[in-house]
Amino acid sequence: MTDPDWVAHAIWWQIYPLGFVGAFPADPPPRPDEHRLLRIADWLDHAVQLGCSGIALGPIFASRTHGYDTTDHYRIDPRLGDDADFDRLVDEARRRGLRILLDGVFNHVGTDFPRYRQALDQPEGGDTRWFRRSRDGFATFEGHGELIALNHGNPEVVDYTVDVMTHWLDRGADGWRLDAAYAVPERFWAAVLPAVRERHPRAWFVGEVIHGDYPAQVQAAGFDSVTQYELWKAVWSSLNDGNFHELDWALRRHDEFLDTFVPLTFVGNHDVTRIASRLDDPRHLEHALVLLLTTGGTPSIYAGDEWGWQAVKEERAGGDDAIRPEFGPRPTDHSDTLQLHQYLIGLRRRHPWLHTARTEAIAVSNTGYVYRTAADGGELTVALNVGAEPLRATLPRPGQIVAGSGAPPPDHVSDVVVPPHGWVIVASR
């Protein structure tokens, strides 16, 4: 594993800045002198109170629309503000002990990217070598005409990416989420990341990967981590279908990943329907969160999920807008969902060994799942019940109930009865 040591304690609060501050969609768009990036600083205390240790930012660099159509990787998006605003945000985060993760779009650029404009104006010029070609002209990302695919075999693109990543790490960032990493040749990352690590050996790099052989991709590309979409899908699908066998299979595969790297785990992000809308039964939102925070990985909480916000992603133009809303003033209510987030994040912070914990199934049925999660001498037993009847479970060893549904916890138990649609966490004695 190549994780820097600080990542063992990392829990991210992820936001999509352009939506968060009301900069996109917006008509007219904000002016640079509105300094909307600083609105994020007003929320940093919330991230701390939630229990998170870092802010994972979506795109903040100059673009025409949603941020993934980059125009200038060296410039803060004018709809958000300017360089001074970024410096202020980093300073405010540092003052609270929060790290910063940036979102790097290096698979493609927007149609206003200067070298692309030059390539159109001078079809025989050297700038055309910056972009992949198709039979019809310049290649695009997954058919999106406004996203022009970079030529990752061009050494100039390698050097450019190294310089951009190093520039913002020099400015105070702690790492990069590498957007659409699955669409980029692994040899490109294998050339870029070592060069960046020469300057910033403690930086962290997570590739956005949807499916495939995660360990092989990590090894070939040199990522520290990848996005764990397999486990994300298994969590909500098993809860909806009453099929914990699917979840058990995914967790056994997850354990294999942990032999070589620690995945970025989540139950929500800026690209998917919110977990509160994805689940058929709202009572099972708690189960999803318990799974996220009691299994191995580097967890990420998508802003708004801590209040159980609902929104559905749609496959259409503007279909992401609902899941990327503007945030107004900080809510003052302390809902049950928020308090559960705070408690379970706190539990994880008190048990940092959970970062690399492996799980072992104690009992599996369609609607009941009991598992042991353990690493480095630490151990918890978790029992989940999505059925209509109580679930009785014998523990692998006696312990104390530290969280769960029902009555106040007894001091010493050898077995538990989990109420219908309930859950229990037991710390071994």
mmCIF file with all atom_site columns, N, CA, C and O in Angstrom, residues 303-322:
data_model
loop_
_atom_site.group_PDB
_atom_site.id
_atom_site.type_symbol
_atom_site.label_atom_id
_atom_site.label_alt_id
_atom_site.label_comp_id
_atom_site.label_asym_id
_atom_site.label_entity_id
_atom_site.label_seq_id
_atom_site.pdbx_PDB_ins_code
_atom_site.Cartn_x
_atom_site.Cartn_y
_atom_site.Cartn_z
_atom_site.occupancy
_atom_site.B_iso_or_equiv
_atom_site.pdbx_formal_charge
_atom_site.auth_seq_id
_atom_site.auth_comp_id
_atom_site.auth_asym_id
_atom_site.auth_atom_id
_atom_site.pdbx_PDB_model_num
ATOM 1  N N  . ALA A 1 303 ? -22.170 15.807 0.889   1.00 0.00 ? 303 ALA A N  1
ATOM 2  C CA . ALA A 1 303 ? -22.849 16.889 1.596   1.00 0.00 ? 303 ALA A CA 1
ATOM 3  C C  . ALA A 1 303 ? -24.356 16.853 1.345   1.00 0.00 ? 303 ALA A C  1
ATOM 4  O O  . ALA A 1 303 ? -24.808 16.822 0.197   1.00 0.00 ? 303 ALA A O  1
ATOM 5  N N  . GLY A 1 304 ? -25.098 16.879 2.407   1.00 0.00 ? 304 GLY A N  1
ATOM 6  C CA . GLY A 1 304 ? -26.550 16.787 2.356   1.00 0.00 ? 304 GLY A CA 1
ATOM 7  C C  . GLY A 1 304 ? -27.068 15.443 2.787   1.00 0.00 ? 304 GLY A C  1
ATOM 8  O O  . GLY A 1 304 ? -28.173 15.331 3.321   1.00 0.00 ? 304 GLY A O  1
ATOM 9  N N  . ASP A 1 305 ? -26.278 14.396 2.563   1.00 0.00 ? 305 ASP A N  1
ATOM 10 C CA . ASP A 1 305 ? -26.702 13.066 2.982   1.00 0.00 ? 305 ASP A CA 1
ATOM 11 C C  . ASP A 1 305 ? -26.823 12.970 4.495   1.00 0.00 ? 305 ASP A C  1
ATOM 12 O O  . ASP A 1 305 ? -27.583 12.149 5.012   1.00 0.00 ? 305 ASP A O  1
ATOM 13 N N  . GLU A 1 306 ? -26.050 13.808 5.209   1.00 0.00 ? 306 GLU A N  1
ATOM 14 C CA . GLU A 1 306 ? -26.115 13.741 6.674   1.00 0.00 ? 306 GLU A CA 1
ATOM 15 C C  . GLU A 1 306 ? -27.457 14.231 7.219   1.00 0.00 ? 306 GLU A C  1
ATOM 16 O O  . GLU A 1 306 ? -27.759 14.032 8.398   1.00 0.00 ? 306 GLU A O  1
ATOM 17 N N  . TRP A 1 307 ? -28.264 14.877 6.391   1.00 0.00 ? 307 TRP A N  1
ATOM 18 C CA . TRP A 1 307 ? -29.627 15.238 6.781   1.00 0.00 ? 307 TRP A CA 1
ATOM 19 C C  . TRP A 1 307 ? -30.663 14.352 6.081   1.00 0.00 ? 307 TRP A C  1
ATOM 20 O O  . TRP A 1 307 ? -31.863 14.600 6.197   1.00 0.00 ? 307 TRP A O  1
ATOM 21 N N  . GLY A 1 308 ? -30.197 13.367 5.341   1.00 0.00 ? 308 GLY A N  1
ATOM 22 C CA . GLY A 1 308 ? -31.124 12.499 4.631   1.00 0.00 ? 308 GLY A CA 1
ATOM 23 C C  . GLY A 1 308 ? -31.798 13.172 3.456   1.00 0.00 ? 308 GLY A C  1
ATOM 24 O O  . GLY A 1 308 ? -32.923 12.815 3.080   1.00 0.00 ? 308 GLY A O  1
ATOM 25 N N  . TRP A 1 309 ? -31.106 14.151 2.835   1.00 0.00 ? 309 TRP A N  1
ATOM 26 C CA . TRP A 1 309 ? -31.693 14.832 1.683   1.00 0.00 ? 309 TRP A CA 1
ATOM 27 C C  . TRP A 1 309 ? -31.988 13.832 0.569   1.00 0.00 ? 309 TRP A C  1
ATOM 28 O O  . TRP A 1 309 ? -31.252 12.849 0.380   1.00 0.00 ? 309 TRP A O  1
ATOM 29 N N  . GLN A 1 310 ? -33.022 14.120 -0.195  1.00 0.00 ? 310 GLN A N  1
ATOM 30 C CA . GLN A 1 310 ? -33.422 13.258 -1.298  1.00 0.00 ? 310 GLN A CA 1
ATOM 31 C C  . GLN A 1 310 ? -33.217 13.968 -2.634  1.00 0.00 ? 310 GLN A C  1
ATOM 32 O O  . GLN A 1 310 ? -33.404 15.179 -2.729  1.00 0.00 ? 310 GLN A O  1
ATOM 33 N N  . ALA A 1 311 ? -32.836 13.211 -3.653  1.00 0.00 ? 311 ALA A N  1
ATOM 34 C CA . ALA A 1 311 ? -32.719 13.735 -5.014  1.00 0.00 ? 311 ALA A CA 1
ATOM 35 C C  . ALA A 1 311 ? -32.406 12.570 -5.933  1.00 0.00 ? 311 ALA A C  1
ATOM 36 O O  . ALA A 1 311 ? -31.687 11.636 -5.548  1.00 0.00 ? 311 ALA A O  1
ATOM 37 N N  . VAL A 1 312 ? -32.930 12.627 -7.138  1.00 0.00 ? 312 VAL A N  1
ATOM 38 C CA . VAL A 1 312 ? -32.771 11.551 -8.111  1.00 0.00 ? 312 VAL A CA 1
ATOM 39 C C  . VAL A 1 312 ? -31.976 12.059 -9.305  1.00 0.00 ? 312 VAL A C  1
ATOM 40 O O  . VAL A 1 312 ? -32.285 13.121 -9.867  1.00 0.00 ? 312 VAL A O  1
ATOM 41 N N  . LYS A 1 313 ? -30.967 11.314 -9.684  1.00 0.00 ? 313 LYS A N  1
ATOM 42 C CA . LYS A 1 313 ? -30.205 11.616 -10.901 1.00 0.00 ? 313 LYS A CA 1
ATOM 43 C C  . LYS A 1 313 ? -31.003 11.112 -12.103 1.00 0.00 ? 313 LYS A C  1
ATOM 44 O O  . LYS A 1 313 ? -31.528 9.991  -12.092 1.00 0.00 ? 313 LYS A O  1
ATOM 45 N N  . GLU A 1 314 ? -31.079 11.919 -13.137 1.00 0.00 ? 314 GLU A N  1
ATOM 46 C CA . GLU A 1 314 ? -31.795 11.545 -14.349 1.00 0.00 ? 314 GLU A CA 1
ATOM 47 C C  . GLU A 1 314 ? -30.853 11.589 -15.542 1.00 0.00 ? 314 GLU A C  1
ATOM 48 O O  . GLU A 1 314 ? -29.971 12.445 -15.614 1.00 0.00 ? 314 GLU A O  1
ATOM 49 N N  . GLU A 1 315 ? -31.052 10.672 -16.471 1.00 0.00 ? 315 GLU A N  1
ATOM 50 C CA . GLU A 1 315 ? -30.206 10.598 -17.661 1.00 0.00 ? 315 GLU A CA 1
ATOM 51 C C  . GLU A 1 315 ? -30.755 11.525 -18.737 1.00 0.00 ? 315 GLU A C  1
ATOM 52 O O  . GLU A 1 315 ? -31.415 11.105 -19.681 1.00 0.00 ? 315 GLU A O  1
ATOM 53 N N  . ARG A 1 316 ? -30.499 12.808 -18.561 1.00 0.00 ? 316 ARG A N  1
ATOM 54 C CA . ARG A 1 316 ? -30.950 13.842 -19.500 1.00 0.00 ? 316 ARG A CA 1
ATOM 55 C C  . ARG A 1 316 ? -30.099 15.072 -19.271 1.00 0.00 ? 316 ARG A C  1
ATOM 56 O O  . ARG A 1 316 ? -29.348 15.155 -18.280 1.00 0.00 ? 316 ARG A O  1
ATOM 57 N N  . ALA A 1 317 ? -30.196 16.038 -20.176 1.00 0.00 ? 317 ALA A N  1
ATOM 58 C CA . ALA A 1 317 ? -29.511 17.306 -19.956 1.00 0.00 ? 317 ALA A CA 1
ATOM 59 C C  . ALA A 1 317 ? -30.037 17.944 -18.683 1.00 0.00 ? 317 ALA A C  1
ATOM 60 O O  . ALA A 1 317 ? -31.241 18.063 -18.487 1.00 0.00 ? 317 ALA A O  1
ATOM 61 N N  . GLY A 1 318 ? -29.129 18.326 -17.787 1.00 0.00 ? 318 GLY A N  1
ATOM 62 C CA . GLY A 1 318 ? -29.530 18.882 -16.501 1.00 0.00 ? 318 GLY A CA 1
ATOM 63 C C  . GLY A 1 318 ? -29.939 17.840 -15.487 1.00 0.00 ? 318 GLY A C  1
ATOM 64 O O  . GLY A 1 318 ? -30.412 18.187 -14.398 1.00 0.00 ? 318 GLY A O  1
ATOM 65 N N  . GLY A 1 319 ? -29.726 16.584 -15.812 1.00 0.00 ? 319 GLY A N  1
ATOM 66 C CA . GLY A 1 319 ? -30.167 15.512 -14.923 1.00 0.00 ? 319 GLY A CA 1
ATOM 67 C C  . GLY A 1 319 ? -29.380 15.400 -13.639 1.00 0.00 ? 319 GLY A C  1
ATOM 68 O O  . GLY A 1 319 ? -29.798 14.681 -12.722 1.00 0.00 ? 319 GLY A O  1
ATOM 69 N N  . ASP A 1 320 ? -28.240 16.088 -13.558 1.00 0.00 ? 320 ASP A N  1
ATOM 70 C CA . ASP A 1 320 ? -27.446 16.077 -12.326 1.00 0.00 ? 320 ASP A CA 1
ATOM 71 C C  . ASP A 1 320 ? -27.806 17.223 -11.385 1.00 0.00 ? 320 ASP A C  1
ATOM 72 O O  . ASP A 1 320 ? -27.355 17.246 -10.237 1.00 0.00 ? 320 ASP A O  1
ATOM 73 N N  . ASP A 1 321 ? -28.582 18.174 -11.850 1.00 0.00 ? 321 ASP A N  1
ATOM 74 C CA . ASP A 1 321 ? -28.792 19.392 -11.075 1.00 0.00 ? 321 ASP A CA 1
ATOM 75 C C  . ASP A 1 321 ? -29.429 19.110 -9.716  1.00 0.00 ? 321 ASP A C  1
ATOM 76 O O  . ASP A 1 321 ? -29.072 19.735 -8.709  1.00 0.00 ? 321 ASP A O  1
ATOM 77 N N  . ALA A 1 322 ? -30.362 18.180 -9.660  1.00 0.00 ? 322 ALA A N  1
ATOM 78 C CA . ALA A 1 322 ? -31.075 17.919 -8.408  1.00 0.00 ? 322 ALA A CA 1
ATOM 79 C C  . ALA A 1 322 ? -30.157 17.358 -7.332  1.00 0.00 ? 322 ALA A C  1
ATOM 80 O O  . ALA A 1 322 ? -30.356 17.620 -6.142  1.00 0.00 ? 322 ALA A O  1
#
